[in-house]
PDB file of C-alpha atoms in Angstrom:
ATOM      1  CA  UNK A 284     -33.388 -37.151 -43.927  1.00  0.00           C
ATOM      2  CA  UNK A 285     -31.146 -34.266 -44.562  1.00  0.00           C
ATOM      3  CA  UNK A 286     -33.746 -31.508 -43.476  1.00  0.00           C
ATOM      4  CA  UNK A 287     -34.016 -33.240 -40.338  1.00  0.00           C
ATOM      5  CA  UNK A 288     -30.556 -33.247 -39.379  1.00  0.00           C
ATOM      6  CA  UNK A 289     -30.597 -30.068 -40.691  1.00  0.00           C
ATOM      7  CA  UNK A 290     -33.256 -29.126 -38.537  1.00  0.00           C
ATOM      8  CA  UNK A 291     -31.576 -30.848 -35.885  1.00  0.00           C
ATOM      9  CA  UNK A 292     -28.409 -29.251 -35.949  1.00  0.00           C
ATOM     10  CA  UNK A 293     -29.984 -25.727 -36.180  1.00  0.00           C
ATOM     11  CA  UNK A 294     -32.110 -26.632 -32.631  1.00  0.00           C
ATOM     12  CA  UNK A 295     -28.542 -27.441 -31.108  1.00  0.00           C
ATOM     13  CA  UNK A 296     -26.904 -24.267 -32.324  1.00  0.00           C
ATOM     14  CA  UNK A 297     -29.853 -22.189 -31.092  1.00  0.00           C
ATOM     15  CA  UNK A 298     -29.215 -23.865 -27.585  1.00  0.00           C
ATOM     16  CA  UNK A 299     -25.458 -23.452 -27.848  1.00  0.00           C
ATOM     17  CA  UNK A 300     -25.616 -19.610 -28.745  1.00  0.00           C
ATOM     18  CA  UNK A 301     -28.514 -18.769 -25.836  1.00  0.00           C
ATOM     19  CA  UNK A 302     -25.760 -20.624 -23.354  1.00  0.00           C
ATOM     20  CA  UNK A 303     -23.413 -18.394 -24.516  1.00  0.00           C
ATOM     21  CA  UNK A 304     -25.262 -15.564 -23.978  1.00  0.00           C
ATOM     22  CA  UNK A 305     -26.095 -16.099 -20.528  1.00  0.00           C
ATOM     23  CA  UNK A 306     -22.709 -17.068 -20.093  1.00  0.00           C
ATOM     24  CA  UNK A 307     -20.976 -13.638 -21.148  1.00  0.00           C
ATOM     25  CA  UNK A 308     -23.673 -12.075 -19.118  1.00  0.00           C
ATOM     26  CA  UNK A 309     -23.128 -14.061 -16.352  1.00  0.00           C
ATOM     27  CA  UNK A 310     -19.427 -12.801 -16.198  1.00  0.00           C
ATOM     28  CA  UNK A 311     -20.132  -9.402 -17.272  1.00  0.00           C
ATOM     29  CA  UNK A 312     -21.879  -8.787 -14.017  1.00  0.00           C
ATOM     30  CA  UNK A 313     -19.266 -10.775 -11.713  1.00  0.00           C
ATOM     31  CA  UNK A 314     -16.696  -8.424 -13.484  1.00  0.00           C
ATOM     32  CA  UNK A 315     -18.892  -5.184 -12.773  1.00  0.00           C
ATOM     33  CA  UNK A 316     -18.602  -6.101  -8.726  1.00  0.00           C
ATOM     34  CA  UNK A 317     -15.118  -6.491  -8.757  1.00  0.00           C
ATOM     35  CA  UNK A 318     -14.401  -3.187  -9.646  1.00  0.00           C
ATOM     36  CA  UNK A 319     -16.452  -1.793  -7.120  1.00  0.00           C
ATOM     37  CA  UNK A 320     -14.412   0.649  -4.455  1.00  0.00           C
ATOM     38  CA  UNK A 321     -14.288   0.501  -0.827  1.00  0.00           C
ATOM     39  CA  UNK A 322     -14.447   3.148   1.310  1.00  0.00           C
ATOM     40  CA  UNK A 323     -10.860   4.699   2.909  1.00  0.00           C
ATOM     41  CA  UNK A 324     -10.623   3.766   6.409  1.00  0.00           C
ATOM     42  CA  UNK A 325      -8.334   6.436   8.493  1.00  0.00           C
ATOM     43  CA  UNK A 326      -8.316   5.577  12.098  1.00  0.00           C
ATOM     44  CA  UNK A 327      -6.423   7.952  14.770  1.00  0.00           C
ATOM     45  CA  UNK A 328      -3.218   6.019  15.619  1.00  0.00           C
ATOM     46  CA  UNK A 329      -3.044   4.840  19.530  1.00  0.00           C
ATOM     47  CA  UNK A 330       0.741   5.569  18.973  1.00  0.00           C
ATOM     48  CA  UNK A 331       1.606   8.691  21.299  1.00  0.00           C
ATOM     49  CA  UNK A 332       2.102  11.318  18.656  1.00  0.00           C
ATOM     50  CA  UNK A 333       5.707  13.048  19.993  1.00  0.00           C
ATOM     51  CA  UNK A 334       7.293   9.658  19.241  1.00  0.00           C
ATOM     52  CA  UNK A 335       7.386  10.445  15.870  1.00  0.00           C
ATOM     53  CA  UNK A 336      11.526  11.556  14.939  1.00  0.00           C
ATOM     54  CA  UNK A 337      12.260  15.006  14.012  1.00  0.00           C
ATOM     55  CA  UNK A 338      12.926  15.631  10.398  1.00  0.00           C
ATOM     56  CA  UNK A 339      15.965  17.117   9.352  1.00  0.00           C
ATOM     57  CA  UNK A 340      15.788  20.850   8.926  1.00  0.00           C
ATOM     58  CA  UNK A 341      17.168  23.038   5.854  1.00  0.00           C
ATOM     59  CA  UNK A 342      16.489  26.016   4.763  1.00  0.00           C
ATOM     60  CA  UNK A 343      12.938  25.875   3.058  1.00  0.00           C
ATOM     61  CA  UNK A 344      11.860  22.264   3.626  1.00  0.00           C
ATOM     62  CA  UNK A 345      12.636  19.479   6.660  1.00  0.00           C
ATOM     63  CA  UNK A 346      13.306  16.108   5.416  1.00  0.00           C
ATOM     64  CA  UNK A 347      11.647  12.831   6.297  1.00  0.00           C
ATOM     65  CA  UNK A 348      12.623   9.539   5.135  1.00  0.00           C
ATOM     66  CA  UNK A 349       9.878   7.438   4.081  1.00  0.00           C
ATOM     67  CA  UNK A 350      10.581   3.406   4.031  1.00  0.00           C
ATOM     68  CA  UNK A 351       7.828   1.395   2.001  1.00  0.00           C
ATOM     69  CA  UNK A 352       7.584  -2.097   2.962  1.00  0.00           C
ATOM     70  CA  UNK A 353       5.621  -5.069   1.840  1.00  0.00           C
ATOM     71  CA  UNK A 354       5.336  -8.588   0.220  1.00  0.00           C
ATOM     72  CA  UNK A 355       6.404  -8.546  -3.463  1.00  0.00           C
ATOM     73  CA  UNK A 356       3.461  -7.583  -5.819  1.00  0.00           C
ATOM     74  CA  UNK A 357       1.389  -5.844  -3.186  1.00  0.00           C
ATOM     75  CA  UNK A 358       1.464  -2.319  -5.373  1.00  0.00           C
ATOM     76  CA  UNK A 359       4.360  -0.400  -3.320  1.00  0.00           C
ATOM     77  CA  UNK A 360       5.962   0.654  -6.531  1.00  0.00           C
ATOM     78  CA  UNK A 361       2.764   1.629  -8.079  1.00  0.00           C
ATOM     79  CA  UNK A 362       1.892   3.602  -5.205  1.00  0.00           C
ATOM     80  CA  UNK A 363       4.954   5.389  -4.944  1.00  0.00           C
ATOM     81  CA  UNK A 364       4.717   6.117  -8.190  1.00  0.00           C
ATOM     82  CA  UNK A 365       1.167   7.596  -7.919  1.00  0.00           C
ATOM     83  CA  UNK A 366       2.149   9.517  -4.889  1.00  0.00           C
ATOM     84  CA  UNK A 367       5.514  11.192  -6.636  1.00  0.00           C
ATOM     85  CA  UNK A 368       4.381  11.598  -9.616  1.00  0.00           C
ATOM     86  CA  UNK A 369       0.676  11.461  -9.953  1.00  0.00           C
ATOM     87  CA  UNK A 370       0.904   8.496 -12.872  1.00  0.00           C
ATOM     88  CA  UNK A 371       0.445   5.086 -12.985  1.00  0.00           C
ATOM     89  CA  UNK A 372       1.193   1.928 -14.999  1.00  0.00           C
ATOM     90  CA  UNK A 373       0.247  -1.393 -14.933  1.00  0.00           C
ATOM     91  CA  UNK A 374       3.631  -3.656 -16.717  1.00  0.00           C
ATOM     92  CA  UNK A 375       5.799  -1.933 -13.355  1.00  0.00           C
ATOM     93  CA  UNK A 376       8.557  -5.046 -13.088  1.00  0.00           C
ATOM     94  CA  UNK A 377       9.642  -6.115  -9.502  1.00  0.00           C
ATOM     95  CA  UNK A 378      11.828  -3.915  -7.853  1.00  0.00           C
ATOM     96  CA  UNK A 379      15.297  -4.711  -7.672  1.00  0.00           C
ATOM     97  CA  UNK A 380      16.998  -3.475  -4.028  1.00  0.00           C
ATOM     98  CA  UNK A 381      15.839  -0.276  -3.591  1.00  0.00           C
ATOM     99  CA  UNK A 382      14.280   2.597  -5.752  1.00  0.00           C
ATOM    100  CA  UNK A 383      14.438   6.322  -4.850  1.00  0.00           C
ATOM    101  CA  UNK A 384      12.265   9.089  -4.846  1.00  0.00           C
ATOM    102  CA  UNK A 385      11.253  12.735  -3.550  1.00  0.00           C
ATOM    103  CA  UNK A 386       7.861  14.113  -3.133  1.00  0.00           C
ATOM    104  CA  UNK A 387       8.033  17.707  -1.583  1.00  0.00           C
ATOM    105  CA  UNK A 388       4.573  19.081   0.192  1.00  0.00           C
ATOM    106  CA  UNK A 389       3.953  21.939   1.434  1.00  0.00           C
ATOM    107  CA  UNK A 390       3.592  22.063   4.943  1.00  0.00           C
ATOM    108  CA  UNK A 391       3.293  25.049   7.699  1.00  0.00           C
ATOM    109  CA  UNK A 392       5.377  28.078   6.990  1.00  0.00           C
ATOM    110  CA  UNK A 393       7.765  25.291   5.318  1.00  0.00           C
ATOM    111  CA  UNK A 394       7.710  22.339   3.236  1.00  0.00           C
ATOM    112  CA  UNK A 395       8.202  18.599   3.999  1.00  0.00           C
ATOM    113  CA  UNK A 396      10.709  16.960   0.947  1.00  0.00           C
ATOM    114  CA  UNK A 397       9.917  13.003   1.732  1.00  0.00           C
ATOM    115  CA  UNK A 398      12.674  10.801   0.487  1.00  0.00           C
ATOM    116  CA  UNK A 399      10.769   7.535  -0.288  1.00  0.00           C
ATOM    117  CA  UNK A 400      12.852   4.351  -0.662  1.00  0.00           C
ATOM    118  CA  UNK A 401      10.287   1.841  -2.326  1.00  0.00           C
ATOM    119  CA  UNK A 402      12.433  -1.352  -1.056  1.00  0.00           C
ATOM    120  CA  UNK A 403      12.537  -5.076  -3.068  1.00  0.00           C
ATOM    121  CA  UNK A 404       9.439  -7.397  -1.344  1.00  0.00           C
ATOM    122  CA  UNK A 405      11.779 -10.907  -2.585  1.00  0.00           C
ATOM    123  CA  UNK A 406      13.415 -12.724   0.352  1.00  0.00           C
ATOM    124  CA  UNK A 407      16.445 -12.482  -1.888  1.00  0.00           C
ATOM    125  CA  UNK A 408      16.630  -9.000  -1.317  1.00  0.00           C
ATOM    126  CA  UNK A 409      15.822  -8.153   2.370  1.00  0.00           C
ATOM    127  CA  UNK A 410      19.534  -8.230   2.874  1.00  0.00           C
ATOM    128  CA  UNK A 411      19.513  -4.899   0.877  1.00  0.00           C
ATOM    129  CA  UNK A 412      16.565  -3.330   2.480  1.00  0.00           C
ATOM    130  CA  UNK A 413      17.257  -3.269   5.915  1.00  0.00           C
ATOM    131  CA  UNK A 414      19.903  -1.473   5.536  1.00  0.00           C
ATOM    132  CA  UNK A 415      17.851   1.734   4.439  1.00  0.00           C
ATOM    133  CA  UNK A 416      15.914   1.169   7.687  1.00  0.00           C
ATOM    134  CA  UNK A 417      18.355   3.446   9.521  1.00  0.00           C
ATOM    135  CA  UNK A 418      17.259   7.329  10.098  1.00  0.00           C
ATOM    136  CA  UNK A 419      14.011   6.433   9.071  1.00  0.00           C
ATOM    137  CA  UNK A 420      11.168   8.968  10.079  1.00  0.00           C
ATOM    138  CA  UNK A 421       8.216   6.836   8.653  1.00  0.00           C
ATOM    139  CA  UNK A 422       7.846   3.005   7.504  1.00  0.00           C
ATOM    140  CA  UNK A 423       4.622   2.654   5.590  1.00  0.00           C
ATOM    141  CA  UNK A 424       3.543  -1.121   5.613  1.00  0.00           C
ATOM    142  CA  UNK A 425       1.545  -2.684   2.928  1.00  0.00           C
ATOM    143  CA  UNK A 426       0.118  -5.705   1.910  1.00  0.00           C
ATOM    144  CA  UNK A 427      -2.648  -5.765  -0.845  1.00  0.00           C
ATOM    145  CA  UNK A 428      -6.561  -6.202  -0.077  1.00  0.00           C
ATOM    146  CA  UNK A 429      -7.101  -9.363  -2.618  1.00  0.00           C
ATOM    147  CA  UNK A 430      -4.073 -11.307  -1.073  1.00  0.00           C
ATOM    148  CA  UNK A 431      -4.591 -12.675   2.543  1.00  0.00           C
ATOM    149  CA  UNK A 432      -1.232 -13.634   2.805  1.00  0.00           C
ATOM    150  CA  UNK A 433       0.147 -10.327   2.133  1.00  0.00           C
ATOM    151  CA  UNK A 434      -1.415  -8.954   5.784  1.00  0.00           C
ATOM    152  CA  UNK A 435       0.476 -11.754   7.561  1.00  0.00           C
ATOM    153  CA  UNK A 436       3.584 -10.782   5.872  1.00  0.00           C
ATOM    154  CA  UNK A 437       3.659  -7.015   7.154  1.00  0.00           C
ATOM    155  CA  UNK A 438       4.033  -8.130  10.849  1.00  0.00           C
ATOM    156  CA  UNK A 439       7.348 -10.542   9.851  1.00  0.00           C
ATOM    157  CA  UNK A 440       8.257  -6.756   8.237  1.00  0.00           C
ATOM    158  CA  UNK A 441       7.928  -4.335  11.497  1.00  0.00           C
ATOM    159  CA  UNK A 442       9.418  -7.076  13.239  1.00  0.00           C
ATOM    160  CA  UNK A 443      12.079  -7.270  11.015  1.00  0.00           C
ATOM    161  CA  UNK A 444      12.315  -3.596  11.519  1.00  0.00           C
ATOM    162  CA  UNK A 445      12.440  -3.096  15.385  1.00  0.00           C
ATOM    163  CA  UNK A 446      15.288  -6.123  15.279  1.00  0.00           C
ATOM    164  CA  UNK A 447      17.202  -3.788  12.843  1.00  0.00           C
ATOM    165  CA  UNK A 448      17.062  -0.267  14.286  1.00  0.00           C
ATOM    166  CA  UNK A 449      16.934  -2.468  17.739  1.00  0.00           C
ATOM    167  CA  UNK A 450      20.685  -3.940  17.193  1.00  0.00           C
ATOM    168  CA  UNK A 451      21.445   0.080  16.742  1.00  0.00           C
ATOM    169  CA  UNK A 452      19.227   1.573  19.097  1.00  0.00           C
ATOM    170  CA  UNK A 453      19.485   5.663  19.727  1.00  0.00           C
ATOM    171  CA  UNK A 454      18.137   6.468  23.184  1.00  0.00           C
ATOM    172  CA  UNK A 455      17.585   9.735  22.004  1.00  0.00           C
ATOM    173  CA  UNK A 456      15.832   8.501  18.883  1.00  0.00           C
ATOM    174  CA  UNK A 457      12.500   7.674  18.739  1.00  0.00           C
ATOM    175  CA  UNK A 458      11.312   4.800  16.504  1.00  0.00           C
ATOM    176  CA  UNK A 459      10.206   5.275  13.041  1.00  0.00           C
ATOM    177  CA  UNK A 460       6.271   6.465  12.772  1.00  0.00           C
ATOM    178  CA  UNK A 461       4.868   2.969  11.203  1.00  0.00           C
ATOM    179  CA  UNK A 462       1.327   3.501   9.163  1.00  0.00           C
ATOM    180  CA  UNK A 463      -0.600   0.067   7.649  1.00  0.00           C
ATOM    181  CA  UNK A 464      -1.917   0.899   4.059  1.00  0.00           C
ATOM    182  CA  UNK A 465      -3.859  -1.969   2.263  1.00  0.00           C
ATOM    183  CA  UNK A 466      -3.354  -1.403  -1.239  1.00  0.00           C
ATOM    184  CA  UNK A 467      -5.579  -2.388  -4.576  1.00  0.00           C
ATOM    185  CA  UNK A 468      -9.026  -1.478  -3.176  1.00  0.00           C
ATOM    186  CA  UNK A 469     -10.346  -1.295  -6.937  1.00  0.00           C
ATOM    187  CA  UNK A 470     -10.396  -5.066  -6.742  1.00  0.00           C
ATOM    188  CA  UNK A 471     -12.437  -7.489  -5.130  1.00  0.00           C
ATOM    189  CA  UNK A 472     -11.578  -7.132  -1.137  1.00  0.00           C
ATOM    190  CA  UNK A 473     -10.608 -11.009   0.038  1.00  0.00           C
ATOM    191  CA  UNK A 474      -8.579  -9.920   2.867  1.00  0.00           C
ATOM    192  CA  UNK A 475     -11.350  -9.453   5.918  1.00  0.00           C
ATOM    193  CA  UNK A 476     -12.248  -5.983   7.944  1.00  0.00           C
ATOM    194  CA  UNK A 477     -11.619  -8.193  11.046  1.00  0.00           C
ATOM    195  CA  UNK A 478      -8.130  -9.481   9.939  1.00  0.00           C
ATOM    196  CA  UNK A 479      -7.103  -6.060   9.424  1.00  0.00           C
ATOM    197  CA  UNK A 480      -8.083  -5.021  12.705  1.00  0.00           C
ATOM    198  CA  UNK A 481      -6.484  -7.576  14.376  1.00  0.00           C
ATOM    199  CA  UNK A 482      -3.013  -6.974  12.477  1.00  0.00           C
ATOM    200  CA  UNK A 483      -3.652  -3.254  13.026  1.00  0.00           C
ATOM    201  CA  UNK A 484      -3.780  -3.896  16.643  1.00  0.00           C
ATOM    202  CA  UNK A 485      -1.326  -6.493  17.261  1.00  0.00           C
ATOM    203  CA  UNK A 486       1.117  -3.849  15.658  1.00  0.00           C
ATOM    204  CA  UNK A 487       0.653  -1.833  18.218  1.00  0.00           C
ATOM    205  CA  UNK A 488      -2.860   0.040  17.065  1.00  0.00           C
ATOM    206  CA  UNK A 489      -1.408   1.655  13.820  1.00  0.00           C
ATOM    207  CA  UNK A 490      -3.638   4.367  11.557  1.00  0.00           C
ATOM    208  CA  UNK A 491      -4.890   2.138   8.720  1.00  0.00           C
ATOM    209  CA  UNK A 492      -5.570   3.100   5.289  1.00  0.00           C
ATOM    210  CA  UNK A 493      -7.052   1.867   2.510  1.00  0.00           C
ATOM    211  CA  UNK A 494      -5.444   2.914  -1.552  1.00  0.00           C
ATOM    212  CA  UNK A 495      -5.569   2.145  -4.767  1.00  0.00           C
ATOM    213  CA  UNK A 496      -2.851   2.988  -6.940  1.00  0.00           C
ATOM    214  CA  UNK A 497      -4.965   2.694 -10.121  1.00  0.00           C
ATOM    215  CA  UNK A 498      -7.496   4.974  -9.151  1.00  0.00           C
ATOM    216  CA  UNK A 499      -5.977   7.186  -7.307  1.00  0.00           C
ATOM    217  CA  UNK A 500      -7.951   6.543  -3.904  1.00  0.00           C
ATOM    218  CA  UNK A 501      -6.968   7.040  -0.298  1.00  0.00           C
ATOM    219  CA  UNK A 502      -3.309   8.281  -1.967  1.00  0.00           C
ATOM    220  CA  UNK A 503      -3.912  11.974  -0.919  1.00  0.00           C
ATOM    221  CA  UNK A 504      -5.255  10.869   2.726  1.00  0.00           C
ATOM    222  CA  UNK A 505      -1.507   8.934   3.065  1.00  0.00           C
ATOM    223  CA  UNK A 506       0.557  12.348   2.599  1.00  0.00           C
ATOM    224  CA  UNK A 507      -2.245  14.508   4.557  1.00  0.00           C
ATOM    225  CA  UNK A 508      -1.858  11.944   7.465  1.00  0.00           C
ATOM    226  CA  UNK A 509       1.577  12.260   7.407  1.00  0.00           C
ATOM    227  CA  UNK A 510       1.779  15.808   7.388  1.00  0.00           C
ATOM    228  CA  UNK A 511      -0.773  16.115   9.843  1.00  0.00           C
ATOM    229  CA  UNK A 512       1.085  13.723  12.342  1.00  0.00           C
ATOM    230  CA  UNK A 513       4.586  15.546  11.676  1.00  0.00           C
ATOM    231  CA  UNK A 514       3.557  19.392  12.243  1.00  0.00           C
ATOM    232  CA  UNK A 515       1.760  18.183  15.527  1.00  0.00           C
ATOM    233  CA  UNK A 516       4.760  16.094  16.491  1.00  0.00           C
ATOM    234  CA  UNK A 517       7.148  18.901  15.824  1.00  0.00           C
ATOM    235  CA  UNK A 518       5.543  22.106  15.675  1.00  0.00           C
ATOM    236  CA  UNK A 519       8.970  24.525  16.117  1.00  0.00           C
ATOM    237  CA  UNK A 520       9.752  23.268  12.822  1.00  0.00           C
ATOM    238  CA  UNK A 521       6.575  24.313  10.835  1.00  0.00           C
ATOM    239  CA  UNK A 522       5.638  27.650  12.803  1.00  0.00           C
TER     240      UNK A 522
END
């Protein structure tokens, strides 16, 4: 009687481990497709390109501010922090109000020193970032490519924007130069193609660019694109 149960039991476990097996294999491969990488996606901006402001001028470099804007968790700090300083990490805490940084590039017979202001994505805090919407040259808007509702929050964000600068409007001023960038393209892409081509044309046919902070992608294309648009827009400054 016992060698039968015995037998039994052995049967059951043989069952149990081959499930177990498929199992892990199962999720090895849905894990393997996740991290797959999609390809960056830099469309010409419909935007005329002499609306773009005029840095400020000094004596090797002109200055640009750079505002980064987004729901909270999208990856703005991490990408900042990837485009500044080349490193990334993946415990980065919320950001609380606004953090500051400088990434100088070389640009024309000059240089370009960007002073990026990676703002706070909580509701709590948008109090505190508009006020760093003033004398901006460039707002990059982001929202992250696994989180659907992180597209529909960048148009509440350049709306939120044109209200700001609109309640202290310069006539001689030209509005900030606005770029979409989806961020975390490592991961599995949930937000569609055809979303973001409706957002990127309902916000007035903005250059769109796909990053990932964690692997480096599309982060070089951002500051070329920038650079590009800037020396075209103002070329007396980078003769």
């Amino acid at each position: 009687m016992l060698g039968v149960l015995a037998s039994d039991w052995l049967q059951i476990l043989m069952v149990y481990s081959a499930i177990l097996a498929l199992f892990l294999s199962i999720r090895g491969a849905l894990r393997s497709k996740k991290q797959k990488s999609h390809p960056v996606d830099l469309r010409p901006p419909l935007v005329s390109i002499p609306s773009i402001p005029a840095p400020a001028s000094g004596s090797d470099y002109v200055l640009a501010k750079c505002v980064v804007l987004g729901y909270s968790g999208v990856g703005k700090t991490s990408f900042v922090r990837r485009w500044v300083n080349d490193s990334f990490g993946p415990d980065y805490g919320g950001t609380i109000g606004v953090d500051f940084h400088v990434r100088t590039v070389p640009a024309g017979s000059t240089n370009i020193k960007f002073q990026v202001w990676d703002t706070a994505g909580c509701e709590r805090y948008r109090a505190i970032s508009r006020a760093y919407y003033r004398g901006a040259h460039v707002v990059l808007l982001m929202f992250a490519l696994d989180d659907p509702e992180s597209l529909v929050e960048v148009k509440r964000w350049s709306d939120e924007v044109d209200r700001a600068l609109g309640m202290d409007a310069d006539p001689d001023r030209p509005p900030p130069y606005k770029v979409l960038l989806g961020c975390k393209s490592d991961l599995e892409q949930t937000v569609t193609d055809e979303a973001i081509e409706r957002m990127r044309r309902d916000l007035g046919g903005l250059a769109y660019i796909s990053t990932s902070a964690k692997r480096g992608f599309g982060i070089g294309d951002v500051q070329n694109h920038l650079v590009q648009k800037f020396m075209e827009a103002n070329p007396e400054l980078f003769e």
